[in-house]
């Protein structure tokens, strides 16, 4: 079972805005190779940080309104939020160490 939840516009409020933990939204495209490469990295981080972090995925091509809300122009793009408030944004595939560093710096 995946540690990552696929979010749509219908589930966004419940999964992201009403979550008190730090949430990282992965805006991806199913046809994007860097997005596919990030999948195991995100799975690993999500399972290691289950107590203080939630990672969700949004298919930017299937959810253009959510992508537009954050000005997403390419995939993968990661948005860190707490209580629905945007804290930071990261564009492009990154190694696990860089993702963890960004996650920790976004939530200061």
Backbone as a chain_set.jsonl record, in Angstrom:
{"seq": "XXXXXXXXXXXXXXXXXXXXXXXXXXXXXXXXXXXXXXXXXXXXXXXXXXXXXXXXXXXXXXXXXXXXXXXXXXXXXXXXXXXXXXXXXXXXXXXXXXXXXXXXXXXX", "coords": {"N": [[0.843, -1.197, 0.0], [0.474, 2.218, -0.752], [2.132, 4.98, 0.773], [1.427, 7.412, 0.054], [-1.157, 9.667, -0.647], [-3.483, 10.115, -3.225], [-4.738, 13.127, -4.245], [-7.654, 14.94, -5.082], [-9.563, 17.725, -6.445], [-11.888, 17.493, -5.053], [-11.212, 16.177, -2.687], [-9.25, 17.689, -1.589], [-9.56, 19.751, 0.439], [-10.154, 18.279, 2.797], [-7.92, 16.557, 2.949], [-5.664, 18.221, 2.888], [-6.038, 21.045, 3.699], [-7.303, 20.776, 6.166], [-5.531, 19.416, 7.693], [-3.322, 19.16, 10.4], [-0.657, 18.529, 10.555], [2.52, 19.083, 8.901], [2.175, 19.37, 5.44], [3.181, 18.071, 2.371], [2.642, 18.698, -0.912], [2.779, 16.964, -3.842], [2.919, 17.921, -6.973], [2.386, 16.353, -9.876], [2.928, 14.729, -13.087], [1.551, 12.049, -14.896], [3.085, 11.227, -17.027], [5.637, 12.04, -16.701], [9.026, 11.557, -16.379], [10.964, 12.376, -14.327], [9.101, 12.711, -12.263], [8.198, 10.101, -11.835], [10.6, 9.036, -10.926], [10.807, 10.27, -8.477], [8.894, 9.083, -6.923], [9.59, 6.64, -5.3], [11.336, 7.884, -3.481], [9.708, 9.772, -2.193], [7.819, 8.037, -1.074], [9.432, 6.692, 0.768], [10.26, 8.792, 2.487], [7.735, 9.594, 3.438], [6.91, 7.295, 4.837], [8.854, 7.165, 6.805], [8.497, 9.529, 8.218], [5.969, 9.613, 9.331], [4.71, 10.527, 11.647], [4.968, 13.322, 11.754], [4.606, 14.426, 9.275], [2.868, 14.677, 6.19], [2.512, 13.427, 2.984], [1.121, 14.152, -0.077], [-0.261, 13.512, -3.342], [-0.89, 15.255, -6.358], [-2.312, 15.048, -9.45], [-1.327, 17.087, -11.801], [-2.194, 17.503, -14.415], [-4.73, 16.403, -14.434], [-6.008, 17.87, -12.54], [-6.339, 20.813, -13.075], [-7.255, 23.187, -11.843], [-6.356, 23.089, -9.169], [-3.612, 23.038, -9.657], [-3.313, 25.541, -10.871], [-3.977, 27.192, -8.74], [-1.683, 27.257, -7.218], [0.126, 28.17, -9.017], [1.492, 26.327, -10.603], [3.824, 25.333, -12.96], [5.344, 23.362, -14.021], [6.346, 19.895, -13.758], [8.099, 17.631, -11.611], [6.576, 19.575, -9.006], [6.793, 20.72, -5.744], [4.867, 21.589, -2.94], [4.896, 22.968, 0.214], [2.792, 22.982, 2.996], [1.031, 24.175, 5.876], [-1.776, 23.777, 7.849], [-3.258, 24.505, 5.623], [-1.975, 26.764, 4.697], [0.385, 28.071, 2.485], [3.8, 27.427, 2.724], [6.271, 27.081, 1.439], [7.915, 26.362, -1.717], [9.141, 23.994, -4.061], [10.859, 23.2, -6.962], [11.276, 20.619, -9.29], [12.938, 17.379, -9.522], [14.609, 15.924, -6.754], [17.336, 14.587, -4.774], [16.912, 12.332, -1.936], [18.115, 13.366, 0.479], [18.258, 16.113, -0.058], [15.545, 16.687, -0.344], [14.611, 16.17, 2.258], [16.029, 18.114, 3.662], [14.92, 20.436, 2.542], [12.211, 20.088, 3.315], [12.442, 20.227, 6.124], [13.447, 22.838, 6.402], [11.377, 24.317, 5.374], [9.445, 24.237, 7.26], [9.782, 25.996, 9.508]], "CA": [[0.0, 0.0, 0.0], [1.233, 3.457, -0.869], [2.058, 5.94, 1.88], [1.05, 8.682, -0.563], [-2.567, 9.757, -1.011], [-3.791, 10.904, -4.425], [-5.736, 14.127, -3.87], [-8.369, 15.632, -6.16], [-10.171, 18.967, -5.946], [-12.96, 17.117, -4.126], [-10.666, 15.701, -1.405], [-8.164, 18.59, -1.194], [-9.816, 20.431, 1.719], [-10.04, 17.308, 3.893], [-6.585, 15.961, 3.007], [-4.587, 19.214, 3.004], [-6.363, 22.246, 4.468], [-7.728, 20.445, 7.527], [-4.46, 18.627, 8.304], [-2.483, 20.0, 11.255], [0.749, 18.215, 10.274], [3.076, 19.65, 7.673], [1.767, 18.615, 4.256], [3.886, 18.34, 1.122], [1.843, 18.313, -2.071], [3.587, 16.646, -5.021], [2.21, 18.124, -8.237], [3.084, 15.491, -10.818], [2.259, 14.317, -14.309], [1.781, 10.608, -15.053], [4.003, 10.96, -18.146], [6.876, 12.743, -16.373], [10.021, 10.626, -15.838], [11.437, 12.802, -13.003], [8.027, 12.462, -11.291], [8.248, 8.665, -11.53], [11.816, 8.807, -10.142], [10.589, 10.801, -7.129], [7.908, 8.248, -6.211], [10.146, 5.859, -4.176], [11.919, 8.814, -2.504], [8.591, 10.324, -1.42], [7.27, 6.914, -0.292], [10.362, 6.442, 1.872], [10.15, 9.913, 3.427], [6.397, 9.549, 4.042], [6.827, 6.209, 5.81], [9.775, 7.472, 7.908], [8.083, 10.742, 8.945], [4.514, 9.511, 9.421], [4.194, 11.253, 12.81], [5.008, 14.786, 11.655], [4.564, 14.854, 7.879], [1.962, 13.974, 5.281], [2.815, 13.734, 1.586], [0.021, 13.803, -0.975], [0.043, 13.717, -4.754], [-1.944, 15.838, -7.194], [-2.04, 14.95, -10.891], [-1.516, 18.466, -12.269], [-2.934, 17.516, -15.678], [-6.123, 16.048, -14.157], [-6.546, 18.863, -11.587], [-5.763, 22.106, -13.472], [-7.622, 24.258, -10.905], [-5.428, 23.027, -8.035], [-2.294, 23.438, -10.164], [-3.358, 26.991, -11.093], [-4.038, 27.837, -7.419], [-0.313, 27.414, -6.738], [0.983, 28.639, -10.101], [2.345, 25.221, -11.042], [4.135, 25.436, -14.39], [6.056, 22.166, -14.445], [6.309, 18.781, -12.81], [7.374, 17.749, -10.346], [6.677, 20.75, -8.146], [6.375, 20.369, -4.385], [4.412, 22.726, -2.156], [4.783, 22.668, 1.646], [1.713, 23.737, 3.625], [0.563, 23.809, 7.217], [-3.135, 24.319, 8.036], [-3.709, 25.072, 4.356], [-1.176, 27.933, 4.335], [1.606, 27.742, 1.75], [5.031, 27.828, 3.388], [7.398, 27.097, 0.514], [7.711, 25.623, -2.963], [10.373, 23.447, -4.613], [10.603, 22.727, -8.33], [12.215, 19.649, -9.843], [13.293, 16.18, -8.77], [15.754, 16.107, -5.87], [17.653, 13.392, -3.989], [16.232, 12.26, -0.64], [18.721, 14.277, 1.461], [17.853, 17.477, -0.408], [14.11, 16.797, -0.037], [14.477, 16.266, 3.717], [16.546, 19.431, 4.055], [13.901, 21.408, 2.156], [11.035, 19.879, 4.175], [12.74, 20.745, 7.454], [13.618, 24.295, 6.353], [10.076, 24.921, 5.039], [8.559, 24.195, 8.432], [10.43, 26.654, 10.648]], "C": [[0.883, 1.255, 0.0], [1.042, 4.328, 0.369], [1.573, 7.29, 1.374], [-0.409, 8.635, -0.993], [-2.705, 10.601, -2.271], [-4.956, 11.824, -4.074], [-6.343, 14.736, -5.13], [-8.953, 16.923, -5.588], [-11.259, 18.665, -4.921], [-12.435, 16.699, -2.753], [-9.601, 16.642, -0.845], [-8.386, 19.208, 0.192], [-9.602, 19.475, 2.885], [-8.611, 16.809, 4.061], [-5.476, 16.976, 3.308], [-4.948, 20.349, 3.957], [-6.73, 21.949, 5.92], [-6.697, 19.602, 8.268], [-3.569, 19.541, 9.132], [-0.994, 19.716, 11.061], [1.223, 19.018, 9.07], [2.654, 18.754, 6.515], [2.634, 19.048, 3.08], [3.011, 17.807, 0.002], [2.789, 18.151, -3.255], [2.706, 16.826, -6.249], [3.0, 17.386, -9.306], [2.282, 15.333, -12.103], [2.547, 12.837, -14.503], [2.805, 10.28, -16.141], [5.396, 11.537, -17.9], [7.869, 11.77, -15.728], [10.59, 11.096, -14.495], [10.383, 12.569, -11.91], [8.037, 10.998, -10.853], [9.474, 8.345, -10.665], [11.642, 9.276, -8.694], [9.683, 9.905, -6.282], [8.522, 7.433, -5.061], [10.772, 6.742, -3.091], [10.815, 9.351, -1.59], [7.953, 9.254, -0.542], [8.117, 6.688, 0.959], [10.25, 7.543, 2.932], [8.814, 9.851, 4.165], [6.311, 8.456, 5.102], [7.749, 6.462, 7.008], [9.255, 8.603, 8.793], [6.568, 10.777, 9.184], [3.926, 10.33, 10.58], [4.104, 12.76, 12.609], [4.855, 15.316, 10.231], [3.563, 14.017, 7.091], [2.337, 14.398, 3.867], [1.642, 13.251, 0.738], [0.426, 14.141, -2.403], [-1.165, 14.328, -5.448], [-1.494, 15.706, -8.642], [-2.373, 16.316, -11.492], [-2.311, 18.527, -13.568], [-4.414, 17.195, -15.461], [-6.809, 17.071, -13.255], [-5.984, 20.256, -11.898], [-6.101, 23.246, -12.515], [-6.691, 24.279, -9.695], [-4.036, 23.468, -8.471], [-2.243, 24.959, -10.337], [-3.347, 27.752, -9.768], [-2.631, 28.123, -6.889], [0.657, 27.866, -7.831], [1.944, 27.572, -10.603], [2.556, 25.318, -12.551], [4.846, 24.202, -14.924], [5.991, 21.108, -13.375], [7.679, 18.113, -12.774], [7.617, 19.093, -9.662], [6.089, 20.363, -6.797], [6.002, 21.638, -3.638], [4.258, 22.262, -0.707], [3.724, 23.576, 2.249], [1.502, 23.266, 5.054], [-0.763, 24.53, 7.42], [-3.627, 25.036, 6.776], [-2.926, 26.273, 3.887], [0.117, 27.503, 3.653], [2.827, 28.298, 2.478], [6.179, 27.99, 2.405], [7.062, 26.23, -0.696], [9.081, 25.183, -3.482], [10.055, 22.85, -5.97], [11.689, 21.749, -8.737], [12.506, 18.486, -8.92], [14.57, 16.433, -7.976], [16.073, 14.771, -5.187], [17.007, 13.474, -2.606], [16.793, 13.272, 0.362], [18.288, 15.716, 1.203], [16.369, 17.699, -0.113], [13.912, 16.975, 1.47], [14.943, 17.629, 4.228], [15.516, 20.516, 3.744], [12.668, 21.315, 3.057], [11.287, 20.495, 5.542], [12.893, 22.27, 7.458], [12.294, 24.994, 6.057], [9.215, 25.083, 6.276], [9.21, 24.816, 9.658], [9.445, 27.47, 11.459]], "O": [[1.908, 1.313, 0.68], [-0.049, 4.406, 0.934], [1.335, 8.205, 2.162], [-0.845, 7.676, -1.629], [-2.112, 11.675, -2.373], [-6.021, 11.367, -3.66], [-5.646, 15.009, -6.107], [-8.847, 17.181, -4.389], [-11.525, 19.472, -4.031], [-13.14, 16.85, -1.756], [-9.1, 16.418, 0.257], [-7.482, 19.185, 1.028], [-8.938, 19.828, 3.86], [-8.137, 16.652, 5.186], [-4.464, 16.627, 3.916], [-4.23, 20.586, 4.928], [-6.496, 22.774, 6.803], [-6.972, 19.121, 9.368], [-3.108, 20.573, 8.644], [-0.157, 20.566, 11.367], [0.416, 19.563, 8.316], [2.761, 17.53, 6.595], [2.801, 20.24, 2.825], [2.679, 16.622, -0.036], [3.507, 19.08, -3.623], [1.85, 15.989, -6.536], [4.139, 17.742, -9.608], [1.125, 15.744, -12.194], [3.681, 12.404, -14.295], [3.336, 9.17, -16.171], [6.24, 11.522, -18.796], [7.596, 11.221, -14.661], [10.696, 10.278, -13.582], [10.728, 12.265, -10.769], [7.903, 10.689, -9.668], [9.407, 7.492, -9.78], [12.269, 8.728, -7.788], [9.715, 9.973, -5.053], [8.025, 7.519, -3.938], [10.741, 6.388, -1.913], [10.968, 9.382, -0.369], [7.588, 9.524, 0.602], [7.593, 6.515, 2.059], [10.158, 7.257, 4.126], [8.767, 10.035, 5.381], [5.704, 8.663, 6.153], [7.449, 6.015, 8.115], [9.541, 8.632, 9.99], [5.966, 11.85, 9.232], [2.781, 10.775, 10.507], [3.261, 13.415, 13.221], [4.961, 16.521, 10.004], [3.432, 12.811, 7.301], [2.467, 15.59, 3.585], [1.228, 12.095, 0.825], [1.329, 14.943, -2.641], [-2.309, 13.97, -5.167], [-0.426, 16.191, -9.016], [-3.541, 16.661, -11.67], [-3.029, 19.498, -13.805], [-5.263, 17.663, -16.22], [-8.037, 17.138, -13.204], [-5.244, 20.82, -11.092], [-5.314, 24.184, -12.383], [-6.281, 25.347, -9.243], [-3.355, 24.189, -7.743], [-1.245, 25.591, -9.99], [-2.772, 28.837, -9.681], [-2.417, 29.116, -6.193], [1.864, 27.937, -7.603], [3.075, 27.874, -10.982], [1.598, 25.377, -13.322], [4.944, 24.013, -16.136], [5.63, 21.38, -12.231], [8.353, 18.035, -13.801], [8.705, 19.663, -9.733], [5.021, 19.754, -6.722], [6.72, 22.637, -3.689], [3.57, 21.278, -0.436], [3.746, 24.789, 2.044], [1.761, 22.111, 5.392], [-0.867, 25.736, 7.196], [-4.325, 26.047, 6.857], [-3.171, 26.771, 2.788], [0.856, 26.67, 4.178], [2.883, 29.483, 2.806], [6.971, 28.926, 2.519], [6.085, 25.482, -0.707], [10.063, 25.915, -3.355], [9.1, 22.087, -6.115], [12.877, 22.013, -8.553], [12.348, 18.581, -7.703], [15.499, 17.076, -8.466], [15.194, 13.924, -5.035], [16.605, 14.549, -2.161], [16.024, 13.966, 1.028], [17.986, 16.454, 2.141], [15.98, 18.783, 0.322], [13.138, 17.829, 1.903], [14.324, 18.217, 5.114], [15.264, 21.4, 4.563], [12.144, 22.333, 3.507], [10.433, 21.212, 6.064], [12.504, 22.922, 8.427], [12.106, 26.146, 6.448], [8.356, 25.963, 6.334], [9.19, 24.222, 10.736], [9.826, 28.088, 12.453]]}, "num_chains": 1, "name": "protein.A"}
